[in-house]
Coordinates of C-alpha atoms in Angstrom, one line a residue:
M1 CA 0.2 0.1 0.1
A2 CA 2.7 2.5 1.0
R3 CA 4.6 1.7 -2.6
D4 CA 1.2 2.3 -4.3
D5 CA 0.9 5.7 -2.5
Y6 CA 4.4 6.7 -3.0
Q7 CA 3.9 6.0 -6.8
K8 CA 0.7 8.4 -6.6
A9 CA 2.9 11.1 -4.9
L10 CA 5.8 10.4 -7.3
K11 CA 3.3 11.3 -10.1
K12 CA 1.9 14.4 -8.7
G13 CA 5.4 15.5 -8.2
E14 CA 6.3 14.8 -11.9
R15 CA 3.2 16.7 -12.8
S16 CA 4.0 19.7 -10.7
Y17 CA 7.9 19.5 -12.1
A18 CA 6.6 19.4 -15.7
R19 CA 4.0 22.2 -15.3
Y20 CA 6.6 24.7 -13.7
L21 CA 9.2 23.6 -16.3
S22 CA 6.7 24.4 -19.1
E23 CA 6.0 28.0 -17.6
G24 CA 9.5 28.5 -17.6
K25 CA 9.7 28.4 -13.7
Y26 CA 12.2 26.9 -11.3
P27 CA 10.9 23.1 -11.2
Y28 CA 12.3 22.3 -7.7
L29 CA 11.9 23.6 -4.2
Q30 CA 13.0 27.1 -3.3
V31 CA 16.3 27.4 -1.3
L32 CA 16.1 30.1 1.4
E33 CA 20.0 30.4 1.7
E34 CA 20.0 31.3 -1.9
L35 CA 17.3 34.3 -1.0
L36 CA 19.0 35.5 1.8
S37 CA 22.3 35.9 -0.1
H38 CA 20.6 38.8 -1.9
T39 CA 18.9 40.2 1.6
D40 CA 20.0 42.5 4.3
V41 CA 18.9 40.7 7.5
V42 CA 18.7 42.7 10.6
A43 CA 17.2 40.0 13.1
E44 CA 15.9 36.5 14.0
E45 CA 13.4 35.6 16.2
D46 CA 12.3 32.2 17.8
L47 CA 8.6 31.8 17.5
G48 CA 8.7 28.3 19.3
I49 CA 6.2 25.5 18.2
C50 CA 3.7 26.9 16.0
S51 CA 1.0 25.6 13.6
I52 CA 2.0 26.2 9.9
P53 CA -0.7 26.2 7.1
S54 CA 0.6 23.7 4.9
E55 CA 0.6 25.6 1.7
M56 CA 2.7 28.2 3.5
I57 CA 5.6 25.4 3.4
V58 CA 7.5 26.3 0.0
G59 CA 11.0 25.2 0.4
T60 CA 14.1 24.2 2.4
F61 CA 16.5 25.9 3.9
T62 CA 19.5 24.1 2.2
A63 CA 20.1 23.3 -1.5
G64 CA 21.0 19.6 -0.1
R65 CA 17.6 17.9 -0.8
R66 CA 15.9 20.4 -3.3
T67 CA 16.1 18.1 -6.2
A68 CA 14.3 15.2 -4.4
F69 CA 10.9 17.4 -4.3
A70 CA 8.8 19.2 -6.8
P71 CA 7.8 22.5 -6.1
N72 CA 4.7 21.3 -4.1
F73 CA 6.7 19.1 -1.8
M74 CA 5.9 15.8 -3.7
P75 CA 8.7 13.3 -4.2
L76 CA 10.8 13.2 -7.5
L77 CA 13.2 10.2 -6.9
D78 CA 11.9 6.7 -8.4
D79 CA 10.4 4.2 -6.2
E80 CA 13.4 2.0 -5.9
S81 CA 15.5 4.7 -4.1
E82 CA 16.4 4.7 -0.5
F83 CA 14.7 8.0 -0.4
A84 CA 11.6 6.3 -1.4
A85 CA 11.9 3.5 1.3
K86 CA 12.2 6.2 3.9
W87 CA 9.3 8.0 2.8
Q88 CA 7.1 5.0 2.8
A89 CA 8.3 4.0 6.3
L90 CA 7.4 7.4 7.4
Y91 CA 3.9 7.1 5.7
N92 CA 3.3 3.9 7.1
A93 CA 4.3 5.6 10.8
H94 CA 2.0 8.4 10.1
L95 CA -1.1 6.1 9.3
E96 CA -0.7 4.0 12.3
E97 CA 0.0 6.5 14.8
G98 CA 0.6 9.9 13.3
I99 CA 3.6 12.2 13.0
H100 CA 4.4 13.8 16.4
D101 CA 7.7 15.2 15.9
P102 CA 7.9 19.0 14.9
I103 CA 9.9 19.9 11.8
K104 CA 12.5 22.7 12.4
C105 CA 11.8 25.7 9.8
Y106 CA 12.6 29.3 9.1
E107 CA 9.9 31.9 8.4
F108 CA 10.9 34.6 5.8
M109 CA 8.4 37.1 4.3
N110 CA 5.6 34.9 5.4
R111 CA 7.1 31.8 3.5
Y112 CA 8.4 28.9 5.5
Y113 CA 11.4 26.8 4.5
V114 CA 12.3 23.4 6.0
L115 CA 15.5 22.9 7.8
E116 CA 14.7 19.2 9.3
G117 CA 11.7 17.3 8.4
N118 CA 11.6 17.6 4.4
K119 CA 9.9 14.2 4.2
R120 CA 7.5 14.7 7.0
V121 CA 6.2 17.7 5.0
S122 CA 5.8 15.8 1.9
V123 CA 3.9 12.9 3.9
L124 CA 1.7 15.4 5.5
K125 CA 1.0 17.4 2.3
F126 CA 0.2 14.2 0.1
C127 CA -2.2 13.1 3.2
G128 CA -4.0 16.6 3.0
A129 CA -3.0 17.8 6.5
P130 CA -4.1 21.4 6.7
S131 CA -1.1 22.2 8.9
V132 CA 2.2 21.1 10.1
Q133 CA 3.7 21.6 13.5
G134 CA 6.9 23.2 13.5
N135 CA 9.8 24.8 15.6
V136 CA 9.7 28.2 13.9
T137 CA 12.7 30.7 13.5
R138 CA 11.8 34.0 12.0
I139 CA 14.2 35.8 9.6
I140 CA 13.4 39.7 9.8
P141 CA 14.7 41.9 6.8
K142 CA 15.9 45.3 6.5
R143 CA 12.6 47.8 6.4
T144 CA 12.5 49.4 3.0
D145 CA 9.8 51.2 0.7
E146 CA 9.2 48.0 -1.5
P147 CA 5.4 47.3 -1.5
E148 CA 5.9 43.7 -0.5
N149 CA 8.4 44.4 2.5
R150 CA 5.8 47.0 3.7
L151 CA 3.1 44.8 3.8
Y152 CA 5.5 42.2 5.6
F153 CA 5.9 44.5 8.2
E154 CA 2.2 45.4 8.4
F155 CA 1.9 41.6 9.1
L156 CA 4.4 41.6 11.5
A157 CA 2.6 44.1 13.7
F158 CA -0.5 42.1 13.1
Y159 CA 1.2 39.2 14.4
K160 CA 2.6 40.8 17.6
C161 CA -0.9 41.3 19.1
S162 CA -2.6 38.3 17.4
K163 CA 0.0 35.3 17.3
V164 CA -2.2 34.5 13.9
N165 CA 0.0 33.1 10.9
Y166 CA -2.5 32.1 8.6
I167 CA -4.3 35.1 7.1
V168 CA -1.7 36.6 4.7
L169 CA -3.3 39.6 2.9
S170 CA -2.1 41.0 0.0
K171 CA -2.9 44.8 -0.1
L172 CA -1.2 47.5 2.1
G173 CA -3.4 48.7 4.9
G174 CA -5.4 45.3 5.1
Y175 CA -4.3 44.1 8.3
R176 CA -5.5 47.4 10.3
T177 CA -9.0 46.9 8.3
L178 CA -9.1 43.5 9.3
L179 CA -8.5 44.4 13.2
E180 CA -11.1 47.2 12.9
K181 CA -13.7 44.7 11.0
L182 CA -12.9 42.2 14.0
G183 CA -13.5 44.7 16.6
F184 CA -10.2 44.8 18.1
D185 CA -7.9 47.8 18.3
A186 CA -4.5 48.0 16.7
D187 CA -2.5 47.5 20.0
Y188 CA -4.9 44.9 21.7
K189 CA -3.4 41.8 22.6
W190 CA -5.5 38.8 21.6
T191 CA -6.6 36.4 24.0
D192 CA -6.6 32.4 23.4
D193 CA -10.6 32.9 23.3
D194 CA -10.1 35.7 20.6
R195 CA -7.9 33.5 18.6
M196 CA -10.3 30.6 19.0
E197 CA -13.2 32.7 17.7
V198 CA -11.5 34.0 14.9
R199 CA -10.3 30.9 13.9
S200 CA -13.4 29.2 13.9
L201 CA -15.0 32.1 11.7
Y202 CA -12.2 31.8 9.4
V203 CA -12.4 28.0 9.0
R204 CA -16.2 28.2 8.3
F205 CA -15.5 31.0 5.8
E206 CA -13.0 29.0 4.3
K207 CA -15.3 25.8 4.0
V208 CA -18.2 27.8 2.2
Y209 CA -15.5 29.7 0.1
K210 CA -13.7 26.8 -1.4
E211 CA -17.5 25.0 -2.0
K212 CA -18.3 27.7 -4.1
G213 CA -15.2 28.7 -5.6
G214 CA -13.0 25.5 -5.9
E215 CA -9.8 24.5 -4.5
Q216 CA -8.2 27.1 -6.7
P217 CA -10.6 29.9 -5.8
P218 CA -10.6 33.4 -7.8
I219 CA -8.5 35.3 -4.8
P220 CA -6.7 34.0 -2.0
T221 CA -9.0 33.0 1.1
A222 CA -7.4 35.7 3.2
D223 CA -8.0 38.3 1.0
A224 CA -11.7 37.2 0.2
F225 CA -12.2 36.9 4.0
L226 CA -11.2 40.5 4.5
M227 CA -13.5 41.5 1.7
Y228 CA -16.3 39.6 3.5
L229 CA -15.8 41.3 6.7
E230 CA -15.7 44.8 4.9
L231 CA -19.4 44.1 3.9
Y232 CA -20.6 41.9 6.7
P233 CA -18.3 42.7 10.0
C234 CA -18.1 40.5 13.4
D235 CA -21.2 41.1 15.4
P236 CA -20.1 42.8 18.5
N237 CA -22.1 40.2 20.9
H238 CA -19.9 37.7 19.3
E239 CA -22.9 35.8 18.2
E240 CA -21.5 32.8 16.0
K241 CA -22.7 32.7 12.1
L242 CA -24.0 29.6 10.6
P243 CA -22.5 28.3 7.2
S244 CA -26.0 29.3 5.7
Q245 CA -25.7 32.6 6.6
I246 CA -22.1 33.0 5.4
K247 CA -22.9 31.2 2.3
S248 CA -26.1 33.6 1.5
E249 CA -23.9 36.7 2.2
L250 CA -21.0 35.3 0.1
L251 CA -23.2 34.8 -2.8
K252 CA -24.3 38.3 -2.7
M253 CA -20.8 39.8 -3.1
W254 CA -19.7 37.1 -5.5
D255 CA -19.4 39.5 -8.4
E256 CA -17.2 41.8 -6.3
I257 CA -15.0 38.8 -5.8
L258 CA -14.7 38.0 -9.5
L259 CA -14.0 41.6 -10.3
Q260 CA -10.9 41.6 -7.8
A261 CA -9.6 38.3 -9.2
K262 CA -9.6 40.3 -12.5
G263 CA -7.5 42.8 -11.3
N264 CA -10.2 45.1 -10.3
P265 CA -10.6 46.4 -14.0
S266 CA -12.0 49.9 -13.9
E267 CA -12.8 52.6 -16.5
I268 CA -12.4 56.2 -15.7
K269 CA -15.0 58.3 -17.7
T270 CA -13.7 61.5 -18.2
E271 CA -16.5 62.8 -20.2
P272 CA -20.2 62.6 -20.0
Q273 CA -21.5 59.7 -22.3
E274 CA -23.6 60.2 -25.2
A275 CA -27.1 58.8 -25.4
P276 CA -26.8 55.3 -27.6
K277 CA -28.5 55.7 -30.9
K278 CA -32.1 54.4 -31.1
N279 CA -33.9 52.9 -34.0
L280 CA -37.4 53.3 -34.9
F281 CA -38.6 50.3 -32.9
D282 CA -37.0 51.8 -29.7
Y283 CA -39.0 55.1 -29.9
L284 CA -42.0 53.0 -30.5
L285 CA -41.5 50.7 -27.4
S286 CA -39.8 53.5 -25.1
P287 CA -42.2 54.3 -22.1
G288 CA -41.1 57.7 -22.1
T289 CA -38.9 59.7 -19.3
K290 CA -39.2 57.8 -16.2
Y291 CA -39.9 59.7 -13.0
L292 CA -37.0 59.3 -10.7
K293 CA -36.9 59.9 -6.9
I294 CA -33.2 60.5 -5.5
A295 CA -31.7 60.5 -2.2
F296 CA -28.5 62.4 -1.1
V297 CA -27.1 61.0 2.0
H298 CA -24.6 63.5 3.8
D299 CA -22.4 63.0 6.9
K300 CA -22.6 66.6 8.0
N301 CA -25.0 69.5 7.4
P302 CA -24.8 72.2 5.0
Q303 CA -24.7 74.8 7.5
D304 CA -21.5 73.9 8.9
S305 CA -19.8 72.0 5.8
A306 CA -18.9 73.8 2.7
W307 CA -18.6 70.3 1.2
I308 CA -22.2 69.3 1.8
Y309 CA -23.2 72.9 1.2
G310 CA -22.0 72.5 -2.5
H311 CA -23.9 69.2 -3.1
E312 CA -26.9 70.7 -1.5
L313 CA -26.9 73.3 -4.0
G314 CA -26.6 70.7 -6.8
R315 CA -29.6 68.9 -5.5
M316 CA -31.6 71.9 -5.5
Y317 CA -30.4 72.8 -9.2
L318 CA -31.4 69.4 -10.0
E319 CA -34.8 69.6 -9.0
E320 CA -35.1 73.0 -10.8
Q321 CA -33.9 71.5 -13.9
F322 CA -36.1 68.5 -14.1
K323 CA -39.3 69.8 -12.5
G324 CA -42.0 67.3 -12.5
K325 CA -39.5 64.7 -13.4
V326 CA -37.3 64.5 -10.4
E327 CA -38.0 64.5 -6.7
T328 CA -35.0 64.7 -4.2
I329 CA -34.6 64.0 -0.6
S330 CA -31.5 64.7 1.9
Y331 CA -30.6 63.0 4.7
N332 CA -28.1 65.1 6.9
D333 CA -25.5 64.5 9.9
V334 CA -25.8 60.5 9.2
S335 CA -23.1 58.5 11.0
Q336 CA -21.2 55.3 9.5
G337 CA -22.2 51.9 10.3
A338 CA -25.6 51.0 11.4
E339 CA -27.1 54.6 11.1
L340 CA -26.0 54.7 7.3
E341 CA -27.2 51.4 6.5
N342 CA -30.7 52.2 8.2
T343 CA -30.7 55.5 6.1
L344 CA -30.0 54.1 2.9
D345 CA -32.6 51.2 3.6
D346 CA -35.3 54.0 4.7
A347 CA -34.4 55.9 1.2
I348 CA -35.0 52.5 -0.7
A349 CA -38.4 51.9 1.2
K350 CA -39.1 55.3 0.1
K351 CA -38.9 54.0 -3.5
C352 CA -35.4 56.0 -4.7
N353 CA -34.3 55.0 -7.8
I354 CA -31.1 56.5 -7.1
I355 CA -29.0 57.5 -3.9
F356 CA -25.9 59.6 -3.9
T357 CA -23.5 59.2 -0.8
T358 CA -21.6 62.4 -0.7
T359 CA -18.4 61.3 1.3
P360 CA -15.9 58.4 0.5
Q361 CA -16.6 57.4 4.2
F362 CA -19.8 56.1 3.0
L363 CA -18.3 53.6 0.5
E364 CA -18.2 50.6 2.5
G365 CA -22.0 51.1 3.6
S366 CA -22.9 52.1 0.0
I367 CA -21.6 48.8 -1.3
K368 CA -23.3 46.5 1.2
T369 CA -26.4 48.1 0.5
A370 CA -26.0 48.0 -3.3
I371 CA -25.2 44.3 -3.3
K372 CA -28.4 43.7 -1.5
N373 CA -30.5 46.0 -3.7
P374 CA -28.9 45.5 -7.3
S375 CA -32.1 47.4 -9.0
V376 CA -31.1 50.4 -7.1
K377 CA -28.4 52.8 -8.4
I378 CA -26.0 53.9 -5.8
L379 CA -23.1 56.2 -6.5
N380 CA -20.6 57.5 -3.8
C381 CA -18.5 60.8 -4.0
S382 CA -15.0 59.4 -4.3
V383 CA -12.3 58.8 -6.8
D384 CA -11.6 55.5 -8.6
T385 CA -13.1 53.0 -6.6
N386 CA -13.1 49.3 -8.2
H387 CA -16.7 48.0 -7.2
Q388 CA -19.0 46.9 -9.9
C389 CA -22.0 47.0 -7.7
I390 CA -21.7 50.7 -7.3
R391 CA -20.4 53.7 -9.4
T392 CA -18.5 56.6 -8.1
Y393 CA -18.1 60.5 -9.2
Y394 CA -15.9 63.4 -8.5
A395 CA -14.9 66.6 -10.1
R396 CA -11.5 66.6 -12.0
L397 CA -9.8 69.6 -10.4
F398 CA -6.4 69.6 -11.5
E399 CA -6.5 71.3 -14.8
A400 CA -8.1 74.3 -12.8
K401 CA -5.3 74.2 -10.3
F402 CA -2.8 74.4 -13.2
L403 CA -4.3 77.5 -14.5
S404 CA -4.2 79.0 -10.8
G405 CA -0.5 77.9 -10.6
L406 CA 0.0 79.9 -13.7
V407 CA -1.3 82.9 -12.2
A408 CA 0.4 82.4 -8.9
G409 CA 3.9 82.0 -11.0
A410 CA 3.3 85.2 -12.9
L411 CA 2.1 87.4 -10.2
C412 CA 5.0 86.0 -7.5
K413 CA 7.9 88.5 -6.8
N414 CA 9.8 86.9 -4.3
G415 CA 9.8 83.4 -5.5
K416 CA 7.6 81.8 -2.5
I417 CA 4.4 80.5 -3.1
G418 CA 2.1 78.5 -0.3
Y419 CA -0.4 75.8 -1.1
M420 CA -2.9 74.6 1.6
A421 CA -4.1 71.2 1.1
D422 CA -6.5 69.0 3.3
Y423 CA -6.8 65.2 2.8
P424 CA -3.8 63.0 1.3
I425 CA -6.1 61.1 -0.8
C426 CA -6.2 60.2 -4.4
G427 CA -6.2 63.1 -7.0
M428 CA -5.6 65.7 -4.4
I429 CA -1.8 64.9 -5.1
A430 CA -2.7 65.8 -8.9
N431 CA -3.9 69.1 -7.9
I432 CA -0.9 70.2 -5.8
N433 CA 1.6 68.9 -8.6
A434 CA -0.5 70.5 -11.4
F435 CA -0.4 74.0 -9.5
A436 CA 3.1 73.6 -9.3
I437 CA 3.5 72.8 -12.9
G438 CA 1.9 75.9 -13.5
V439 CA 3.9 78.0 -11.4
K440 CA 7.0 76.5 -13.1
M441 CA 5.6 77.0 -16.8
V442 CA 5.9 81.0 -16.3
N443 CA 8.3 81.3 -12.9
P444 CA 10.8 78.4 -13.0
N445 CA 12.8 79.5 -10.0
A446 CA 9.5 79.7 -7.6
T447 CA 9.3 77.2 -4.9
I448 CA 5.8 75.8 -3.4
Q449 CA 5.7 75.6 0.5
L450 CA 3.1 72.6 0.9
E451 CA 1.2 72.5 4.5
W452 CA -1.8 70.4 5.5
T453 CA -4.8 71.7 7.2
T454 CA -5.6 68.1 8.5
V455 CA -2.3 68.6 10.4
R456 CA -2.2 72.2 11.7
S457 CA -5.0 74.7 11.8
K458 CA -5.5 77.0 8.5
Q459 CA -4.9 80.2 10.9
E460 CA -1.2 78.7 12.1
I461 CA -0.6 78.1 8.6
L462 CA -1.4 81.4 7.6
E463 CA 0.4 83.3 10.0
D464 CA 3.5 81.0 9.2
F465 CA 3.4 82.1 5.6
K466 CA 3.1 85.9 6.7
A467 CA 6.0 85.3 8.8
N468 CA 8.1 84.0 6.1
E469 CA 7.0 86.3 3.5
V470 CA 4.9 83.7 1.5
N471 CA 2.4 86.0 -0.1
L472 CA 0.6 84.2 -2.7
V473 CA -1.2 81.3 -1.3
S474 CA -3.7 78.7 -2.8
C475 CA -6.1 78.2 -0.2
L476 CA -9.2 75.5 -0.2
E477 CA -11.6 76.2 -2.9
M478 CA -14.9 76.0 -0.5
I479 CA -16.3 78.2 2.3
V480 CA -18.9 77.5 5.1
P481 CA -22.0 79.1 5.2
N482 CA -21.7 79.8 8.8
S483 CA -17.8 80.8 8.7
P484 CA -17.9 82.8 5.7
S485 CA -14.0 83.7 4.9
R486 CA -12.2 85.4 2.0
Y487 CA -9.3 82.8 2.2
F488 CA -10.5 80.5 -0.8
G489 CA -8.8 79.9 -4.1
L490 CA -5.6 82.0 -5.0
V491 CA -5.2 84.9 -2.4
N492 CA -2.7 87.6 -1.8
I493 CA -2.2 87.7 2.1
E494 CA 0.5 90.6 1.9
K495 CA -1.9 93.2 3.1
D496 CA -4.3 93.2 5.9
E497 CA -7.3 92.1 4.0
P498 CA -6.8 89.2 1.8
E499 CA -7.0 89.9 -2.0
N500 CA -8.8 87.2 -3.9
L501 CA -7.0 86.4 -7.5
T502 CA -8.5 83.2 -8.8
A503 CA -10.9 80.7 -7.7
V504 CA -11.9 77.1 -8.7
I505 CA -15.6 76.4 -8.9
W506 CA -17.0 72.9 -8.3
N507 CA -20.6 73.1 -10.2
W508 CA -22.3 69.9 -8.5
G509 CA -25.4 71.0 -10.1
A510 CA -24.0 70.3 -13.8
L511 CA -22.3 67.0 -12.5
Y512 CA -25.8 65.7 -10.9
K513 CA -27.8 67.2 -14.0
K514 CA -25.5 65.0 -16.4
L515 CA -25.7 62.0 -14.3
V516 CA -29.4 62.0 -14.2
E517 CA -29.3 62.3 -17.7
T518 CA -27.2 59.3 -18.5
V519 CA -30.0 57.4 -16.4
Q520 CA -32.8 59.1 -18.3
N521 CA -31.1 58.5 -21.9
G522 CA -29.9 55.0 -21.7
A523 CA -26.4 55.8 -21.4
W524 CA -26.0 54.3 -17.8
D525 CA -27.2 50.8 -19.0
S526 CA -24.9 51.0 -22.1
A527 CA -22.2 51.9 -20.2
G528 CA -22.2 49.2 -17.5
S529 CA -22.4 46.2 -19.7
D530 CA -18.8 45.5 -19.6
G531 CA -18.3 44.0 -16.3
V532 CA -16.2 46.6 -15.0
A533 CA -16.1 49.4 -12.3
L534 CA -17.1 52.8 -13.6
N535 CA -16.1 56.0 -12.2
Y536 CA -17.0 59.5 -13.6
W537 CA -14.4 62.0 -13.4
W538 CA -15.4 65.0 -15.1
G539 CA -13.9 68.4 -15.2
M540 CA -13.9 71.8 -17.1
S541 CA -14.8 70.3 -20.6
A542 CA -18.1 69.0 -19.0
G543 CA -18.9 72.2 -17.2
V544 CA -18.4 70.3 -13.8
V545 CA -15.6 72.8 -12.8
D546 CA -15.1 76.2 -13.7
F547 CA -12.3 78.6 -13.3
I548 CA -12.3 82.5 -12.3
C549 CA -9.8 84.9 -12.5
S550 CA -10.1 88.3 -10.5
P551 CA -10.0 91.6 -12.7
K552 CA -7.0 92.3 -10.3
V553 CA -5.0 89.9 -12.4
P554 CA -3.2 91.8 -15.3
V555 CA -5.1 91.4 -18.8
K556 CA -2.3 89.8 -20.5
T557 CA -1.9 87.1 -17.5
R558 CA -5.6 86.4 -17.9
Q559 CA -5.4 86.2 -21.7
L560 CA -2.4 83.6 -21.0
V561 CA -4.8 81.6 -18.8
E562 CA -7.8 81.9 -21.4
F563 CA -5.6 80.5 -24.1
M564 CA -4.4 77.6 -21.8
Q565 CA -8.1 76.7 -20.5
H566 CA -9.2 76.7 -24.1
Q567 CA -6.5 74.3 -25.0
I568 CA -7.2 71.9 -22.0
M569 CA -10.7 71.8 -22.5
E570 CA -10.4 70.9 -26.3
G571 CA -7.8 68.2 -25.4
G572 CA -4.8 70.0 -26.8
F573 CA -2.9 70.2 -23.5
S574 CA -2.5 68.3 -20.3
P575 CA -0.4 69.6 -17.4
F576 CA 0.9 66.2 -17.0
S577 CA 2.5 65.6 -20.6
G578 CA 6.1 65.6 -21.6
E579 CA 9.1 65.6 -19.2
L580 CA 7.9 65.4 -15.5
Y581 CA 10.3 65.7 -12.5
S582 CA 9.5 64.8 -8.8
Q583 CA 11.5 65.5 -5.7
D584 CA 13.4 62.1 -6.3
G585 CA 14.1 62.8 -10.0
I586 CA 12.5 62.3 -13.3
V587 CA 9.2 60.7 -13.4
Q588 CA 8.3 60.7 -17.4
S589 CA 11.1 61.4 -19.9
D590 CA 8.8 61.0 -23.3
D591 CA 7.9 64.4 -24.7
N592 CA 5.0 62.8 -26.5
R593 CA 3.3 61.1 -23.7
S594 CA 0.6 62.1 -21.4
L595 CA -0.2 60.5 -18.0
T596 CA -3.4 58.5 -17.9
P597 CA -6.1 59.2 -15.8
E598 CA -5.3 56.2 -13.6
E599 CA -1.9 57.6 -13.4
I600 CA -3.0 60.9 -12.5
I601 CA -5.5 59.9 -10.0
N602 CA -3.1 57.3 -7.9
M603 CA -0.4 59.8 -8.0
R604 CA 2.3 59.2 -5.1
W605 CA 4.9 61.7 -6.0
L606 CA 5.4 65.4 -5.5
A607 CA 6.9 67.9 -8.2
D608 CA 10.4 69.1 -7.9
N609 CA 9.4 72.7 -6.9
V610 CA 7.4 71.7 -3.9
N611 CA 8.6 71.9 -0.4
G612 CA 7.0 69.8 2.0
S613 CA 5.7 65.9 1.9
L614 CA 2.7 63.9 2.4
P615 CA 1.6 64.0 6.0
H616 CA 2.5 61.2 8.3
W617 CA -0.7 59.0 9.6
N618 CA -0.3 59.8 13.5
K619 CA -0.3 63.6 12.5
L620 CA -3.8 63.6 10.8
N621 CA -6.8 64.8 12.8
E622 CA -9.5 62.2 13.3
D623 CA -11.5 63.5 10.7
A624 CA -8.8 63.2 8.0
K625 CA -8.0 59.5 9.4
A626 CA -11.6 58.3 8.2
V627 CA -11.4 59.7 4.9
V628 CA -7.8 58.6 4.5
E629 CA -8.8 55.2 5.3
V630 CA -11.0 54.7 2.4
Q631 CA -9.3 56.9 -0.1
G632 CA -5.7 57.6 1.0
V633 CA -2.7 57.4 -1.1
D634 CA -1.0 54.0 0.0
N635 CA 2.4 55.6 0.8
I636 CA 1.2 57.6 4.0
E637 CA 3.3 56.4 6.7
E638 CA 2.1 54.8 9.8

């Protein structure tokens, strides 16, 4: 019997060897000694006896035995060899009494390499053992800025508090989100009961997930588990979920998992879409313009928030433009979590066809509700979100900020210009850099001092600017109704009274009108037929953003701005075309290439004439952390 099973294991090994060879991959076990020869190691840590997930044991420590095993740890030596005899003896012992002696191995970058016990691992893997007991030594590499290294150090922080090694995530920030969805603080030390509860939930989820997706599911189990918890967080009362409930919830979100498996394909619509052409039968069968009921869900109120005030103006404009065809309702001061979900359910109960959630923090709740209610169109005001069940929308500001930079550079006398930014989120970095490029185009020696209003107060920043003779400042582009201020747009702060020079206008009414038109004219349905996530990112050419120059700006400067604005709107110029330089060197050297919308939105660098940096996570205020958690650029340091 043992010999027959060895031959089965040998065939598995030969198939694995052949597959790896045909794919141009190394067909034996990985060797840790060879990997470490190219790695800076800073420490070793004894983890003691651990239960190691079998699939995470990928190699051997030394090169001595690597050719005896295929990459799947199945044997490659013929069944007459001494190796085969020892393998069969160990196999028989395992069937009779089990393998009790732990292997000795090293863990490096979340993978395990065997020092003693390769045949034990081979036998246990052949028998389908989900885990292997091992005495583990962790090898810790030097910390770097490489994404894989940063992800590993996030895992180390997670392991320090949880002692859990089987949840290996693939995205930066994932472990922080996982702890939040499990109901644990980042520095909370897990108890044995905590580990048991999480393990139980994970095993139940894994069983259901593999029943649906097979042994090779669309994405790794741990990533799917996190996606599941993001939509269905753990019950605070620790009530155990039945497999039937997990299965029902998993089926609802399956399209989202498939989308992630494809690499989260998304399409950024930079211009409103034309209505699909209709033939005669379409006109004859068309029921006419559909009456729409639309809900706006805000996290604050328009009296205290400039952001919400702008969206409310857009809502009222929508009702004016579609009298008798559109009805709107708004919800103010809605909190995340249960209150948001109840609010969205209320809007659906009131027969709303479309729901706009106007802050990125509402993204998660929007997704959860959209999955449960696929007939309702839910849109979240955020940038480049990869979810098929909802769509996102945002105003494209960087082109207008470039024009503002042109004015600032032209009027700057001492080479010092200030820039106040708020949230370090996707799209914001492009605004900063476009402004800096505009400055550089007309004033190559000027520099921009970057400050963050979510780290320091606006008043403190303005006082520092004045003290350092930074007289031209790009302030935030919105004002609060209850706290009117002239510190918006490009402002000259040299005198006692601020002098407004330019302003970037968010025309939310135009954006909402065009979004509703896409629903009414059929463009919505035709755009959503390709199985990709859709993001609407419209700017000046769509009338969603406008740029205003004060008469105080010299006439020739205004003419230059008008010319460049026309070029941008006609597609003849992009601020991010040709050679581009960051603080760290050249970003793009091709004179004939422009950055894509995806590259602009996900920008991670600052232009070479910017003094400043992205803010440290711990320095951000709590409101900013909530926004950055959802839409932040991924190199915000912990």
